[in-house]
Short mmCIF file of C-alpha atoms (C1' of nucleotides) in Angstrom, two decimals:
data_model
loop_
_atom_site.label_atom_id
_atom_site.label_comp_id
_atom_site.label_asym_id
_atom_site.label_seq_id
_atom_site.Cartn_x
_atom_site.Cartn_y
_atom_site.Cartn_z
CA MET A 1 35.65 -27.07 58.92
CA ALA A 2 38.64 -25.02 57.89
CA TYR A 3 38.80 -26.92 54.64
CA PHE A 4 35.20 -26.25 53.96
CA SER A 5 35.80 -22.50 54.11
CA GLY A 6 38.67 -22.90 51.71
CA LEU A 7 36.52 -24.86 49.35
CA TRP A 8 33.90 -22.12 49.49
CA ALA A 9 36.41 -19.46 48.54
CA LYS A 10 37.67 -21.56 45.63
CA ASN A 11 34.12 -22.10 44.45
CA ILE A 12 33.49 -18.40 44.19
CA ASN A 13 36.59 -17.94 42.08
CA ALA A 14 35.69 -20.80 39.82
CA LEU A 15 32.21 -19.45 39.49
CA SER A 16 33.27 -15.97 38.45
CA TRP A 17 35.62 -17.43 35.84
CA VAL A 18 32.89 -19.57 34.39
CA LYS A 19 30.55 -16.64 34.28
CA THR A 20 33.02 -14.44 32.43
CA ASN A 21 33.59 -17.20 29.96
CA SER A 22 29.90 -17.68 29.31
CA THR A 23 29.41 -13.97 28.77
CA THR A 24 32.11 -13.66 26.17
CA ALA A 25 30.90 -16.77 24.40
CA SER A 26 27.31 -15.59 24.26
CA GLY A 27 27.54 -15.17 20.51
CA GLN A 28 26.80 -18.78 19.75
CA SER A 29 23.13 -19.20 20.49
CA GLY A 30 21.51 -21.99 22.50
CA GLN A 31 23.32 -24.32 24.89
CA ILE A 32 25.46 -21.81 26.78
CA GLY A 33 23.84 -22.68 30.10
CA PHE A 34 24.47 -26.38 29.84
CA SER A 35 28.06 -26.23 28.64
CA SER A 36 28.84 -23.64 31.27
CA LEU A 37 27.32 -25.87 33.89
CA TRP A 38 29.50 -28.72 32.83
CA ALA A 39 32.53 -26.49 32.80
CA TYR A 40 31.63 -25.32 36.25
CA GLY A 41 31.11 -28.80 37.54
CA ILE A 42 34.28 -30.13 36.04
CA THR A 43 36.25 -27.18 37.33
CA MET A 44 34.88 -27.62 40.77
CA ALA A 45 35.50 -31.34 40.79
CA GLY A 46 38.99 -30.78 39.44
CA LEU A 47 39.80 -28.24 42.13
CA LEU A 48 38.44 -30.51 44.79
CA LEU A 49 40.55 -33.40 43.61
CA LEU A 50 43.61 -31.24 43.25
CA LEU A 51 43.33 -29.75 46.69
CA LYS A 52 42.49 -32.99 48.37
CA TRP A 53 44.92 -35.23 46.60
CA LEU A 54 47.86 -33.19 47.83
CA GLU A 55 47.05 -33.91 51.46
CA TRP A 56 44.91 -36.95 51.00
CA ARG A 57 46.41 -39.18 53.61
CA PHE A 58 46.47 -36.51 56.29
CA VAL A 59 42.95 -35.53 55.65
CA ILE A 60 41.15 -38.74 54.81
CA ILE A 61 40.75 -39.81 58.41
CA ASP A 62 40.71 -36.54 60.36
CA HIS A 63 38.37 -34.66 58.06
CA SER A 64 36.16 -37.37 56.69
CA ILE A 65 33.10 -35.52 57.95
CA ALA A 66 34.24 -32.32 56.18
CA ILE A 67 34.64 -34.20 52.88
CA TYR A 68 31.23 -35.72 53.36
CA ILE A 69 29.70 -32.31 53.91
CA GLY A 70 31.56 -30.98 50.90
CA LEU A 71 30.11 -33.73 48.73
CA ILE A 72 26.65 -33.03 50.13
CA ALA A 73 27.15 -29.35 49.32
CA LEU A 74 28.31 -30.21 45.82
CA PHE A 75 25.36 -32.51 45.21
CA PHE A 76 22.79 -30.04 46.45
CA THR A 77 24.35 -27.26 44.51
CA PHE A 78 23.69 -29.25 41.37
CA PHE A 79 20.30 -30.16 42.71
CA GLY A 80 19.55 -26.45 43.14
CA ILE A 81 20.74 -25.81 39.60
CA TRP A 82 18.43 -28.55 38.36
CA VAL A 83 15.54 -27.08 40.35
CA ALA A 84 16.24 -23.64 38.95
CA LYS A 85 16.18 -25.04 35.43
CA GLN A 86 12.76 -26.54 36.08
CA LEU A 87 11.37 -23.36 37.60
CA LEU A 88 12.84 -20.85 35.21
CA GLU A 89 10.76 -21.43 32.15
CA VAL A 90 11.98 -20.03 28.92
CA LYS A 91 10.36 -16.72 28.41
CA THR A 92 8.90 -16.35 24.98
CA GLN A 93 8.85 -12.82 23.81
CA THR A 94 6.75 -12.19 20.77
CA ILE A 95 7.80 -9.12 18.90
CA VAL A 96 5.48 -8.05 16.17
CA VAL A 97 7.44 -6.29 13.50
CA GLU A 98 5.28 -4.33 11.16
CA LYS A 99 6.68 -4.70 7.70
CA GLU A 100 5.58 -2.40 4.99
CA ILE A 101 4.68 -4.27 1.86
CA TYR A 102 4.03 -2.25 -1.18
CA VAL A 103 1.27 -4.18 -2.75
CA PRO A 104 1.25 -3.78 -6.50
CA VAL A 105 -2.20 -2.34 -6.39
CA THR A 106 -3.68 -3.30 -9.68
CA PRO A 107 -4.89 -0.10 -11.25
CA GLU A 108 -8.28 -1.15 -10.08
CA PHE A 109 -11.11 1.17 -10.76
CA VAL A 110 -13.66 1.73 -8.05
CA LEU A 111 -16.63 3.64 -9.29
CA ASN A 112 -17.39 6.69 -7.24
CA GLU A 113 -21.08 6.03 -6.84
CA ILE A 114 -21.63 9.02 -4.60
CA GLU A 115 -20.54 11.48 -7.26
CA LEU A 116 -22.32 9.50 -9.92
CA LYS A 117 -25.65 9.78 -8.15
CA LYS A 118 -25.19 13.50 -7.68
CA LEU A 119 -25.08 13.88 -11.44
CA ASN A 120 -28.59 12.43 -11.70
CA LEU A 121 -27.97 10.86 -15.07
CA THR A 122 -30.60 8.66 -16.73
CA SER A 123 -29.59 5.13 -17.65
CA ARG A 124 -29.40 5.97 -21.33
CA GLU A 125 -27.29 9.04 -20.64
CA TRP A 126 -24.99 6.81 -18.64
CA ASP A 127 -24.66 4.46 -21.60
CA VAL A 128 -23.76 7.34 -23.86
CA LEU A 129 -21.36 8.81 -21.29
CA GLN A 130 -19.38 5.60 -21.17
CA LEU A 131 -19.03 5.53 -24.92
CA ILE A 132 -18.00 9.18 -24.92
CA THR A 133 -15.20 8.41 -22.46
CA GLN A 134 -13.99 5.78 -24.90
CA GLY A 135 -13.36 8.57 -27.36
CA LYS A 136 -16.17 7.61 -29.65
CA SER A 137 -17.89 10.06 -31.98
CA ASN A 138 -21.62 10.66 -32.04
CA THR A 139 -21.92 8.58 -35.21
CA GLU A 140 -20.08 5.66 -33.60
CA ILE A 141 -22.19 5.86 -30.47
CA ALA A 142 -25.36 5.94 -32.56
CA SER A 143 -24.14 2.88 -34.40
CA ASP A 144 -23.26 1.05 -31.18
CA LEU A 145 -26.64 1.70 -29.59
CA TYR A 146 -28.68 1.34 -32.78
CA LEU A 147 -29.92 4.89 -32.50
CA SER A 148 -29.91 7.96 -34.70
CA THR A 149 -27.26 10.64 -34.32
CA SER A 150 -30.05 13.01 -33.39
CA THR A 151 -30.83 10.97 -30.31
CA ILE A 152 -27.18 10.82 -29.39
CA LYS A 153 -26.87 14.55 -29.80
CA THR A 154 -29.77 15.04 -27.45
CA HIS A 155 -28.24 12.74 -24.87
CA VAL A 156 -24.83 14.32 -25.21
CA SER A 157 -26.30 17.76 -24.83
CA ASN A 158 -28.10 16.69 -21.67
CA ILE A 159 -24.92 15.09 -20.32
CA LEU A 160 -22.96 18.28 -20.94
CA SER A 161 -25.66 20.22 -19.13
CA LYS A 162 -25.70 17.86 -16.13
CA LEU A 163 -21.94 17.73 -15.85
CA GLU A 164 -21.81 21.49 -16.29
CA VAL A 165 -19.20 21.32 -19.01
CA LYS A 166 -19.10 22.58 -22.57
CA SER A 167 -17.55 19.81 -24.67
CA ARG A 168 -17.16 16.03 -24.77
CA ALA A 169 -13.45 16.50 -24.07
CA GLN A 170 -14.35 18.15 -20.79
CA VAL A 171 -16.76 15.31 -20.11
CA MET A 172 -13.87 12.87 -20.39
CA GLU A 173 -11.68 14.96 -18.13
CA LYS A 174 -14.35 15.44 -15.47
CA ALA A 175 -15.49 11.83 -15.59
CA LYS A 176 -11.90 10.76 -14.92
CA ARG A 177 -11.52 13.30 -12.15
CA LEU A 178 -14.72 12.22 -10.42
CA LYS A 179 -13.71 8.57 -10.85
CA ILE A 180 -16.92 7.61 -12.54
CA THR A 181 -15.07 6.10 -15.48
CA PRO A 182 -11.95 3.84 -15.64
CA MET B 1 20.19 -40.07 58.07
CA ALA B 2 16.65 -41.45 58.13
CA TYR B 3 15.34 -37.95 58.52
CA PHE B 4 17.36 -36.73 55.67
CA SER B 5 15.64 -39.22 53.37
CA GLY B 6 12.29 -38.02 54.64
CA LEU B 7 13.27 -34.45 53.98
CA TRP B 8 14.26 -35.39 50.43
CA ALA B 9 10.89 -36.95 49.73
CA LYS B 10 9.13 -33.89 51.06
CA ASN B 11 11.26 -31.68 48.93
CA ILE B 12 10.19 -33.49 45.81
CA ASN B 13 6.55 -33.07 46.73
CA ALA B 14 6.97 -29.42 47.53
CA LEU B 15 8.82 -28.90 44.30
CA SER B 16 6.14 -30.47 42.16
CA TRP B 17 3.52 -28.34 43.88
CA VAL B 18 5.47 -25.19 43.26
CA LYS B 19 6.04 -26.11 39.65
CA THR B 20 2.36 -26.70 39.01
CA ASN B 21 1.56 -23.40 40.63
CA SER B 22 4.04 -21.51 38.52
CA THR B 23 2.68 -23.09 35.35
CA THR B 24 -0.90 -22.11 36.01
CA ALA B 25 0.09 -18.60 37.01
CA SER B 26 2.23 -18.06 33.94
CA GLY B 27 -0.23 -15.51 32.67
CA GLN B 28 1.24 -12.67 34.71
CA SER B 29 4.51 -11.85 33.07
CA GLY B 30 7.87 -11.36 34.80
CA GLN B 31 8.92 -12.48 38.27
CA ILE B 32 7.47 -15.99 38.27
CA GLY B 33 10.85 -17.60 38.93
CA PHE B 34 11.59 -15.49 41.98
CA SER B 35 8.22 -15.70 43.68
CA SER B 36 8.12 -19.44 43.07
CA LEU B 37 11.55 -19.75 44.54
CA TRP B 38 10.43 -17.95 47.65
CA ALA B 39 7.31 -20.09 47.91
CA TYR B 40 9.46 -23.15 47.59
CA GLY B 41 11.89 -21.97 50.22
CA ILE B 42 9.22 -20.99 52.68
CA THR B 43 7.37 -24.26 52.15
CA MET B 44 10.52 -26.23 52.72
CA ALA B 45 11.44 -24.24 55.81
CA GLY B 46 7.91 -24.59 57.12
CA LEU B 47 7.91 -28.31 56.62
CA LEU B 48 11.27 -28.64 58.25
CA LEU B 49 10.15 -26.69 61.28
CA LEU B 50 6.91 -28.59 61.51
CA LEU B 51 8.53 -31.97 61.35
CA LYS B 52 11.31 -31.12 63.67
CA TRP B 53 9.34 -29.21 66.24
CA LEU B 54 7.15 -32.24 66.97
CA GLU B 55 10.11 -34.34 68.12
CA TRP B 56 12.49 -31.56 68.88
CA ARG B 57 13.71 -32.76 72.22
CA PHE B 58 14.30 -36.30 71.13
CA VAL B 59 16.11 -35.30 68.05
CA ILE B 60 18.09 -32.25 69.01
CA ILE B 61 20.84 -34.24 70.63
CA ASP B 62 20.80 -37.55 68.77
CA HIS B 63 20.49 -36.20 65.30
CA SER B 64 22.22 -32.88 65.48
CA ILE B 65 24.52 -33.93 62.66
CA ALA B 66 21.57 -34.86 60.47
CA ILE B 67 20.00 -31.46 61.03
CA TYR B 68 23.29 -29.83 60.26
CA ILE B 69 23.57 -31.75 57.02
CA GLY B 70 19.98 -30.93 56.20
CA LEU B 71 20.70 -27.23 56.63
CA ILE B 72 23.79 -27.56 54.51
CA ALA B 73 21.72 -29.28 51.83
CA LEU B 74 19.10 -26.56 52.03
CA PHE B 75 21.68 -23.81 51.80
CA PHE B 76 23.48 -25.34 48.85
CA THR B 77 20.27 -26.05 47.09
CA PHE B 78 19.57 -22.34 47.19
CA PHE B 79 23.17 -21.67 46.31
CA GLY B 80 22.71 -23.89 43.26
CA ILE B 81 19.57 -22.03 42.33
CA TRP B 82 21.43 -18.76 42.64
CA VAL B 83 24.27 -20.13 40.51
CA ALA B 84 21.84 -21.36 37.91
CA LYS B 85 20.23 -17.94 37.77
CA GLN B 86 23.63 -16.39 37.15
CA LEU B 87 24.61 -18.91 34.51
CA LEU B 88 21.31 -19.39 32.81
CA GLU B 89 20.63 -16.04 31.33
CA VAL B 90 16.96 -15.64 30.80
CA LYS B 91 16.45 -17.01 27.37
CA THR B 92 14.16 -14.69 25.53
CA GLN B 93 12.97 -16.47 22.50
CA THR B 94 12.17 -13.75 20.05
CA ILE B 95 9.51 -14.66 17.56
CA VAL B 96 9.34 -12.11 14.83
CA VAL B 97 5.90 -11.98 13.33
CA GLU B 98 5.83 -10.03 10.15
CA LYS B 99 2.61 -8.16 9.85
CA GLU B 100 1.73 -7.01 6.40
CA ILE B 101 0.74 -3.41 6.17
CA TYR B 102 -0.85 -2.53 2.95
CA VAL B 103 0.58 0.79 2.06
CA PRO B 104 -1.97 2.82 0.19
CA VAL B 105 -0.07 3.17 -3.00
CA THR B 106 -0.95 6.62 -4.09
CA PRO B 107 -2.43 6.42 -7.56
CA GLU B 108 0.88 7.66 -8.70
CA PHE B 109 1.38 8.34 -12.35
CA VAL B 110 4.52 7.04 -13.96
CA LEU B 111 4.97 8.40 -17.42
CA ASN B 112 5.44 5.72 -20.00
CA GLU B 113 8.47 7.23 -21.66
CA ILE B 114 8.96 4.32 -24.01
CA GLU B 115 5.58 4.85 -25.65
CA LEU B 116 6.01 8.59 -25.54
CA LYS B 117 9.22 8.45 -27.53
CA LYS B 118 7.66 6.20 -30.11
CA LEU B 119 5.16 8.93 -30.88
CA ASN B 120 7.99 11.24 -31.88
CA LEU B 121 6.20 14.37 -30.73
CA THR B 122 7.92 17.76 -30.81
CA SER B 123 8.15 19.67 -27.55
CA ARG B 124 5.44 22.10 -28.62
CA GLU B 125 3.18 19.30 -29.65
CA TRP B 126 3.72 17.77 -26.24
CA ASP B 127 2.69 21.04 -24.62
CA VAL B 128 -0.48 21.12 -26.66
CA LEU B 129 -1.18 17.46 -26.01
CA GLN B 130 -1.11 17.98 -22.28
CA LEU B 131 -3.58 20.82 -22.53
CA ILE B 132 -5.82 18.73 -24.77
CA THR B 133 -5.93 16.00 -22.15
CA GLN B 134 -7.12 18.61 -19.68
CA GLY B 135 -10.19 19.04 -21.83
CA LYS B 136 -9.24 22.45 -23.09
CA SER B 137 -10.48 23.87 -26.38
CA ASN B 138 -8.23 25.17 -29.11
CA THR B 139 -9.07 28.74 -28.09
CA GLU B 140 -8.14 28.05 -24.46
CA ILE B 141 -4.89 26.37 -25.44
CA ALA B 142 -4.02 29.29 -27.72
CA SER B 143 -4.69 31.65 -24.84
CA ASP B 144 -2.59 29.58 -22.42
CA LEU B 145 0.40 29.42 -24.74
CA TYR B 146 0.04 32.95 -26.15
CA LEU B 147 -0.41 31.60 -29.66
CA SER B 148 -3.02 31.94 -32.37
CA THR B 149 -5.71 29.31 -32.83
CA SER B 150 -4.23 28.66 -36.25
CA THR B 151 -1.01 27.47 -34.66
CA ILE B 152 -2.90 25.30 -32.22
CA LYS B 153 -4.90 23.82 -35.03
CA THR B 154 -1.72 22.95 -36.84
CA HIS B 155 -0.24 21.33 -33.74
CA VAL B 156 -3.44 19.45 -32.97
CA SER B 157 -3.65 18.19 -36.52
CA ASN B 158 -0.07 16.94 -36.31
CA ILE B 159 -0.77 15.29 -32.97
CA LEU B 160 -3.82 13.50 -34.37
CA SER B 161 -1.68 12.33 -37.25
CA LYS B 162 1.13 11.06 -35.03
CA LEU B 163 -1.24 9.34 -32.62
CA GLU B 164 -3.15 7.90 -35.55
CA VAL B 165 -6.50 9.05 -34.23
CA LYS B 166 -9.23 11.23 -35.63
CA SER B 167 -10.38 13.49 -32.81
CA ARG B 168 -9.14 15.15 -29.62
CA ALA B 169 -11.44 12.82 -27.67
CA GLN B 170 -9.54 9.87 -29.05
CA VAL B 171 -6.32 11.64 -28.16
CA MET B 172 -7.42 11.78 -24.56
CA GLU B 173 -8.43 8.13 -24.57
CA LYS B 174 -5.21 6.94 -26.18
CA ALA B 175 -3.00 9.15 -24.04
CA LYS B 176 -4.60 7.62 -20.97
CA ARG B 177 -4.26 4.14 -22.31
CA LEU B 178 -0.58 4.59 -23.16
CA LYS B 179 -0.02 6.16 -19.74
CA ILE B 180 1.55 9.27 -21.17
CA THR B 181 -0.84 11.49 -19.26
CA PRO B 182 -2.12 11.33 -15.65
"C1'" DA C 1 27.14 28.94 -42.14
"C1'" DC C 2 24.02 25.87 -44.12
"C1'" DG C 3 20.11 22.69 -44.27
"C1'" DA C 4 16.55 20.27 -41.83
"C1'" DA C 5 13.25 20.30 -38.64
"C1'" DA C 6 10.37 22.92 -35.61
"C1'" DA C 7 7.41 26.62 -34.59
"C1'" DT C 8 4.24 30.03 -35.83
"C1'" DG C 9 0.57 31.89 -38.48
"C1'" DG C 10 -2.74 32.53 -42.24
"C1'" DT C 11 -6.72 31.25 -45.54
"C1'" DA C 12 -10.22 28.34 -47.14
"C1'" DC C 13 -12.81 24.56 -46.57
"C1'" DT C 14 -15.24 20.29 -44.62
"C1'" DT C 15 -17.05 17.94 -40.98
"C1'" DA C 16 -18.35 16.98 -36.44
"C1'" DA C 17 -20.07 18.83 -32.24
"C1'" DG C 18 -23.24 21.17 -29.77
"C1'" DT C 19 -27.77 24.10 -29.19
"C1'" DA C 20 -32.64 24.98 -29.43
"C1'" DT C 21 -37.00 23.48 -30.15
"C1'" DG C 22 -40.58 20.41 -30.95
"C1'" DA C 23 -42.91 15.98 -31.09
"C1'" DA C 24 -44.15 11.06 -30.56
"C1'" DT C 25 -43.84 7.14 -27.63
"C1'" DG C 26 -43.02 4.42 -23.58
"C1'" DT C 27 -43.09 3.79 -18.47
"C1'" DA C 28 -43.69 4.16 -13.95
"C1'" DT C 29 -46.07 6.39 -9.82
"C1'" DC C 30 -49.76 8.17 -7.40
"C1'" DG D 1 -56.22 7.80 -15.92
"C1'" DA D 2 -53.40 11.83 -15.15
"C1'" DT D 3 -48.82 13.28 -14.35
"C1'" DA D 4 -44.01 13.33 -14.69
"C1'" DC D 5 -40.12 11.65 -16.68
"C1'" DA D 6 -37.36 9.04 -19.96
"C1'" DT D 7 -36.49 7.80 -24.65
"C1'" DT D 8 -36.39 8.45 -29.34
"C1'" DC D 9 -36.16 11.22 -33.46
"C1'" DA D 10 -36.21 15.30 -36.48
"C1'" DT D 11 -35.08 20.02 -38.22
"C1'" DA D 12 -32.46 24.12 -38.28
"C1'" DC D 13 -28.81 26.50 -36.74
"C1'" DT D 14 -24.22 28.00 -34.63
"C1'" DT D 15 -19.80 26.98 -33.35
"C1'" DA D 16 -15.79 24.42 -32.72
"C1'" DA D 17 -12.84 20.96 -34.60
"C1'" DG D 18 -10.17 19.28 -37.98
"C1'" DT D 19 -7.90 19.28 -42.90
"C1'" DA D 20 -5.11 21.02 -46.58
"C1'" DC D 21 -1.87 23.98 -48.33
"C1'" DC D 22 1.19 27.62 -48.01
"C1'" DA D 23 4.47 30.97 -45.93
"C1'" DT D 24 7.69 32.99 -42.56
"C1'" DT D 25 10.76 32.73 -38.80
"C1'" DT D 26 13.44 30.26 -35.35
"C1'" DT D 27 16.26 26.64 -33.63
"C1'" DC D 28 19.74 23.30 -33.81
"C1'" DG D 29 23.21 19.89 -35.33
"C1'" DT D 30 27.20 19.11 -38.24
#
DNA sequence: ACGAAAATGGTACTTAAGTATGAATGTATC
DNA sequence: GATACATTCATACTTAAGTACCATTTTCGT
């Protein structure tokens, strides 16, 4: 029984050494637990052999029951370690890292329909407005729509009135600002 | 020694029960390992007491050594579990999930300096051009820059020439297209 | 300091833009 | 069918835009 106490004390020392070792070596990921366990086991076994071999003959008969208990202790220690490994499941921690991605937003044009409806333009006025924003002259617009310049002038005049501006240049500026044209 | 074998078999059963329990209850995060360990310990102790109490008197003398060994086994099993907990650091498997966040790219205007230089505009012409793209009339531009309309007309005419267009409306359109104006 | 380019301004002119008004025709909506 | 609105076109006019040509002054690089 005296030897068993000694073995206990040695085990604690061996344990603390193994633990220190595993902490410092924690850089290499993965199998730390297993290799440390082996180191621990081998160290323990080595100590046991070392201690016992020195006084083997004196002990082998007198303290056979103590050795037996020691082996039982050793076995169940490993058994406990095995049990712990089964019980302690690997915790999976999911960390969601929000990563800002600057999407190359295509200079997509979304027509501001709210503002467009406020203007209360007729469909023909809308046609003319779009051609105006393309920098076209009255003559060109008339040509595009197969109309006379007189008609275009009328439409343009109405557009200016509805947009509350005084020139086609201001129409272009305001149409851009209100996002009713690309 | 016969009892020890029985105890072993019971342990296995108890273990498997505990493991199943811990798996199903894995929803609640944290202390699963510990509570399961306690459940396991209590179950084992309970079984031990139950089995032994039934034949206590018959056994207490004959098999005192077996009980002693059983206790040793129990203790070192827990010791092994404790050791394993020290050695096996809780592996936290970190899964980094990148979540795309679409940053609302402000409709930022980047001046197309390459195209701008090609135009070979003078600084004053550039001033006038910017005011043109704001939809301002020659009179307004003259007023803004403290110049006569004659000067503005000269600048505008030069701008039209350099941009190879025929009206201020086309200037606005082309300036937008070349991204030399917001 | 000199020359080239830039900046400013003027006059005269042409052309396009924009206004005002009216009218004919088409098209829904009740 | 009457009404309201949209569409088309025309005439006459005013105003702004744009051109052409010239002149003066300022700025800047070598």
